[in-house]
Structure formats: C-alpha cells, structure tokens
C-alpha positions as a LaTeX table, in Angstrom:
\begin{tabular}{lrrr}
\hline
Residue & $x$ (\AA) & $y$ (\AA) & $z$ (\AA) \\
\hline
Gly1 & 125.66 & 189.25 & 231.80 \\
Thr2 & 125.40 & 188.97 & 235.57 \\
Leu3 & 127.72 & 186.51 & 237.33 \\
Met4 & 125.62 & 183.59 & 238.62 \\
Ala5 & 128.12 & 180.84 & 239.55 \\
Ser6 & 131.85 & 180.28 & 239.99 \\
Lys7 & 134.15 & 177.37 & 240.74 \\
Ile8 & 137.90 & 176.85 & 240.92 \\
Leu9 & 139.08 & 174.65 & 238.06 \\
Arg10 & 142.83 & 174.39 & 238.74 \\
Glu11 & 145.46 & 176.43 & 240.54 \\
Asn12 & 145.14 & 180.05 & 239.42 \\
Glu13 & 142.06 & 179.24 & 237.30 \\
Val14 & 138.44 & 179.99 & 238.10 \\
Ile15 & 135.48 & 179.29 & 235.85 \\
Thr16 & 132.48 & 181.60 & 236.00 \\
Gly17 & 128.93 & 181.22 & 234.65 \\
Tyr18 & 126.69 & 184.08 & 233.62 \\
Glu19 & 123.07 & 184.99 & 233.15 \\
Asn20 & 123.68 & 185.21 & 229.38 \\
Ser21 & 124.53 & 181.44 & 229.20 \\
Glu22 & 128.27 & 182.01 & 228.83 \\
Ile23 & 131.14 & 180.55 & 230.83 \\
Ile24 & 134.49 & 182.28 & 231.15 \\
Leu25 & 137.74 & 180.71 & 232.33 \\
Trp26 & 139.93 & 183.23 & 234.13 \\
Asn27 & 143.51 & 183.21 & 235.34 \\
Trp28 & 142.71 & 185.00 & 238.56 \\
Arg29 & 146.33 & 185.81 & 239.44 \\
Lys30 & 146.81 & 187.72 & 236.18 \\
Asn31 & 143.15 & 188.90 & 235.97 \\
Glu32 & 143.16 & 187.53 & 232.44 \\
Val33 & 140.43 & 185.80 & 230.42 \\
Leu34 & 141.78 & 182.50 & 229.07 \\
Thr35 & 138.70 & 181.50 & 227.08 \\
Thr36 & 134.94 & 182.00 & 226.81 \\
Phe37 & 132.34 & 179.49 & 225.72 \\
Pro38 & 128.57 & 179.82 & 225.16 \\
Val39 & 126.32 & 177.15 & 226.74 \\
Pro40 & 122.86 & 178.19 & 225.47 \\
Glu41 & 121.45 & 174.71 & 226.26 \\
Cys42 & 121.48 & 175.68 & 229.97 \\
Gly43 & 119.84 & 179.08 & 229.76 \\
Thr44 & 120.88 & 181.25 & 232.69 \\
Ile45 & 123.75 & 179.34 & 234.30 \\
Met46 & 122.93 & 178.62 & 237.94 \\
Ser47 & 125.61 & 176.11 & 238.93 \\
Ile48 & 129.01 & 174.76 & 237.93 \\
Ala49 & 130.91 & 171.68 & 239.09 \\
Thr50 & 134.44 & 170.68 & 238.13 \\
Ser51 & 136.46 & 167.46 & 238.04 \\
Leu52 & 140.17 & 167.06 & 237.38 \\
Asn53 & 139.95 & 163.25 & 237.06 \\
Asn54 & 140.79 & 162.34 & 233.45 \\
Gly55 & 139.84 & 165.87 & 232.50 \\
Pro56 & 139.51 & 168.54 & 233.46 \\
Phe57 & 135.74 & 168.46 & 233.10 \\
Val58 & 133.26 & 171.24 & 233.73 \\
Ile59 & 129.59 & 170.46 & 234.36 \\
Val60 & 127.11 & 173.30 & 233.80 \\
Ala61 & 123.38 & 173.57 & 234.52 \\
Gly62 & 120.85 & 176.32 & 234.88 \\
Ala63 & 117.35 & 177.52 & 234.17 \\
Glu64 & 116.69 & 175.02 & 231.37 \\
Asn65 & 116.29 & 171.22 & 231.65 \\
Lys66 & 119.79 & 170.30 & 230.47 \\
Ile67 & 123.01 & 169.28 & 232.17 \\
Val68 & 126.04 & 169.89 & 229.94 \\
Val69 & 129.42 & 168.19 & 230.45 \\
Leu70 & 132.39 & 169.95 & 228.88 \\
Lys71 & 136.00 & 168.82 & 228.54 \\
Tyr72 & 138.69 & 171.47 & 228.68 \\
Asp73 & 141.80 & 171.08 & 226.50 \\
Glu74 & 144.37 & 173.64 & 225.46 \\
Asn75 & 142.29 & 176.77 & 226.03 \\
His76 & 139.02 & 175.53 & 224.57 \\
Phe77 & 135.93 & 173.64 & 225.70 \\
Thr78 & 134.26 & 170.72 & 223.94 \\
Val79 & 130.74 & 169.50 & 224.74 \\
Ile80 & 130.99 & 165.76 & 225.43 \\
Lys81 & 127.50 & 165.16 & 226.86 \\
Glu82 & 124.13 & 166.88 & 227.06 \\
His83 & 121.62 & 165.23 & 229.35 \\
Glu84 & 117.98 & 166.29 & 229.37 \\
Ile85 & 116.00 & 166.00 & 232.60 \\
Thr86 & 112.23 & 166.06 & 233.01 \\
Asn87 & 111.77 & 169.50 & 234.58 \\
Ala88 & 113.58 & 172.77 & 233.99 \\
Gly89 & 115.79 & 174.42 & 236.58 \\
Ile90 & 118.88 & 173.08 & 238.33 \\
Gly91 & 119.99 & 175.24 & 241.22 \\
Val92 & 123.01 & 173.31 & 242.42 \\
Leu93 & 125.52 & 170.74 & 241.14 \\
Gly94 & 128.09 & 168.82 & 243.14 \\
Leu95 & 130.57 & 166.00 & 242.66 \\
Arg96 & 131.12 & 163.68 & 245.58 \\
Pro97 & 134.77 & 163.62 & 246.64 \\
Asp98 & 134.87 & 159.87 & 247.39 \\
Val99 & 133.14 & 158.30 & 244.37 \\
Pro100 & 132.38 & 159.57 & 240.87 \\
Ile101 & 128.78 & 160.65 & 241.46 \\
Leu102 & 127.29 & 163.91 & 240.20 \\
Thr103 & 124.47 & 165.29 & 242.34 \\
Cys104 & 121.96 & 167.85 & 241.04 \\
Gly105 & 119.44 & 169.81 & 243.08 \\
Gly106 & 116.41 & 170.90 & 241.08 \\
Trp107 & 113.81 & 173.61 & 241.19 \\
Asp108 & 111.32 & 170.72 & 241.02 \\
His109 & 112.45 & 169.85 & 244.60 \\
Arg110 & 114.21 & 166.65 & 243.48 \\
Ile111 & 117.80 & 165.51 & 243.87 \\
Arg112 & 119.21 & 163.60 & 240.92 \\
Leu113 & 122.26 & 161.35 & 241.04 \\
Phe114 & 124.35 & 160.43 & 238.01 \\
Ser115 & 127.39 & 158.21 & 237.61 \\
Phe116 & 130.38 & 160.33 & 236.62 \\
Lys117 & 132.69 & 157.35 & 236.15 \\
Tyr118 & 132.36 & 157.86 & 232.39 \\
Pro119 & 131.46 & 161.56 & 231.96 \\
Glu120 & 130.49 & 161.06 & 228.31 \\
Lys121 & 127.66 & 158.74 & 229.46 \\
Leu122 & 126.35 & 160.56 & 232.58 \\
Lys123 & 124.29 & 157.53 & 233.55 \\
Pro124 & 121.25 & 158.31 & 235.79 \\
Leu125 & 121.35 & 156.45 & 239.12 \\
Ala126 & 118.48 & 157.79 & 241.23 \\
Val127 & 115.93 & 160.57 & 241.74 \\
Leu128 & 115.35 & 161.46 & 245.39 \\
Asp129 & 112.07 & 163.09 & 246.36 \\
Phe130 & 111.97 & 164.58 & 249.86 \\
His131 & 111.80 & 168.36 & 249.65 \\
Ser132 & 108.70 & 170.43 & 248.87 \\
Glu133 & 110.55 & 173.39 & 247.31 \\
Ala134 & 113.68 & 174.01 & 245.21 \\
Val135 & 116.93 & 172.35 & 246.31 \\
Glu136 & 119.49 & 175.15 & 246.52 \\
Ser137 & 122.57 & 173.80 & 248.28 \\
Met138 & 124.57 & 170.59 & 248.53 \\
Ala139 & 127.44 & 169.44 & 250.76 \\
Phe140 & 129.38 & 166.18 & 251.04 \\
Ser141 & 131.33 & 164.56 & 253.85 \\
Lys142 & 134.91 & 163.95 & 252.76 \\
Arg143 & 135.21 & 160.66 & 254.64 \\
Pro144 & 132.95 & 158.32 & 256.59 \\
Leu145 & 131.45 & 159.89 & 259.69 \\
Arg146 & 132.63 & 158.66 & 263.09 \\
Thr147 & 129.43 & 159.20 & 265.09 \\
Gly148 & 125.68 & 159.46 & 264.77 \\
Ile149 & 123.12 & 157.68 & 262.65 \\
Cys150 & 125.43 & 157.92 & 259.58 \\
Arg151 & 128.39 & 156.39 & 261.42 \\
Gly152 & 130.80 & 154.66 & 259.07 \\
Lys153 & 129.20 & 156.16 & 255.96 \\
Thr154 & 129.80 & 159.17 & 253.76 \\
Cys155 & 126.87 & 161.55 & 253.58 \\
Thr156 & 125.33 & 163.99 & 251.17 \\
Ala157 & 123.35 & 166.87 & 252.64 \\
Ala158 & 120.88 & 168.93 & 250.61 \\
Gly159 & 119.31 & 172.22 & 251.64 \\
Ser160 & 116.03 & 173.46 & 250.24 \\
Lys161 & 113.97 & 176.60 & 250.07 \\
Asp162 & 111.47 & 174.69 & 252.26 \\
Gly163 & 113.83 & 175.23 & 255.22 \\
Lys164 & 114.73 & 171.54 & 255.54 \\
Ile165 & 118.05 & 169.77 & 255.24 \\
Ser166 & 118.02 & 166.19 & 254.02 \\
Ile167 & 120.90 & 163.80 & 254.70 \\
Trp168 & 121.52 & 160.82 & 252.42 \\
Thr169 & 123.91 & 157.88 & 252.64 \\
Leu170 & 123.39 & 156.47 & 249.16 \\
Tyr171 & 126.23 & 154.60 & 247.47 \\
Ser172 & 128.34 & 154.78 & 250.66 \\
\hline
\end{tabular}
C-alpha cells in the first residue's frame, strides 16, 4: 500500500502506516523491517502518534471511526484499546509533551481530547468545535509561552482545511 503516515518510535526505529491498514516498524539505519501489524479497524491509516512513557505505545487512526492504541513489546504489537468516535475520519493525532493528553483532529472538523494517563482507558476529556472543515495539523508548545494572550500557559494549535488556525490553552 501507499505510505500515509510515519513517526519515530525510538532511536533508529520509525513506524509507518499505509493505505492498506498496515503498520510497519523499521530499523532505518539497517533498512530492515522489524515487524508488521495489520490495523483494519482504522481503514486507511492517516496518522500515528507514539509515546515512550510506560510503553512504548503507538496510537493509530485513519479513515474509519476508531482510534487504536497498541503496546510494543519484543518485536510485536498488542492492541490494548480500541475507542470508537461518532464520525469517521481522523486526519491527525498528537500527544502533548507536557501532560498525558492525546489530541485528535477529525474530518468532522472537531478536535477531540483524551486522557493518556492510562492508555488502556483512553478516557474522553473534551470535544472542541471551532473549524468548519477537516482538522489536518496539530502542534504543541513545549513549555508555557512567555508573551501574548497565552502567556504562562502551554498551547495547542490546530490547522484546518478551512484556512484557520485555532489556539487552545486547555488543561494548562
């Protein structure tokens, strides 16, 4: 299948997601496949996020209405959580660097926040409704900002097909 998403997992390791619903973990220095794993629950894989805290964990989402959390151990993946959302299509996933919060940008123009403190629970925290078209990108400040309206807070920025960028200071 066609490569749709990629993310570094650990040093020398990159995880890639494909149109055929498969993920592949590569050792990029050796150009060697370490393992492959099908994630048909997601359909075409559109986004991948990774966490090394108590893991490593890989979060996968795509054209379907499911978010899948995988744990990686000794060259194999195990599904630890499948979470169904209302509408199909997740274009972007991101984990905040300061707190364990997973952020998902949907084709339904919504941003969904989940607690990632206990990945096996993936507890929903909020659904943000600002954009009028698909949310396609996400970025996070690494530390509280020093100036501006978000001064003293960490921010999440979301970009949408509608041409707008939204900035959020939730759970700062």
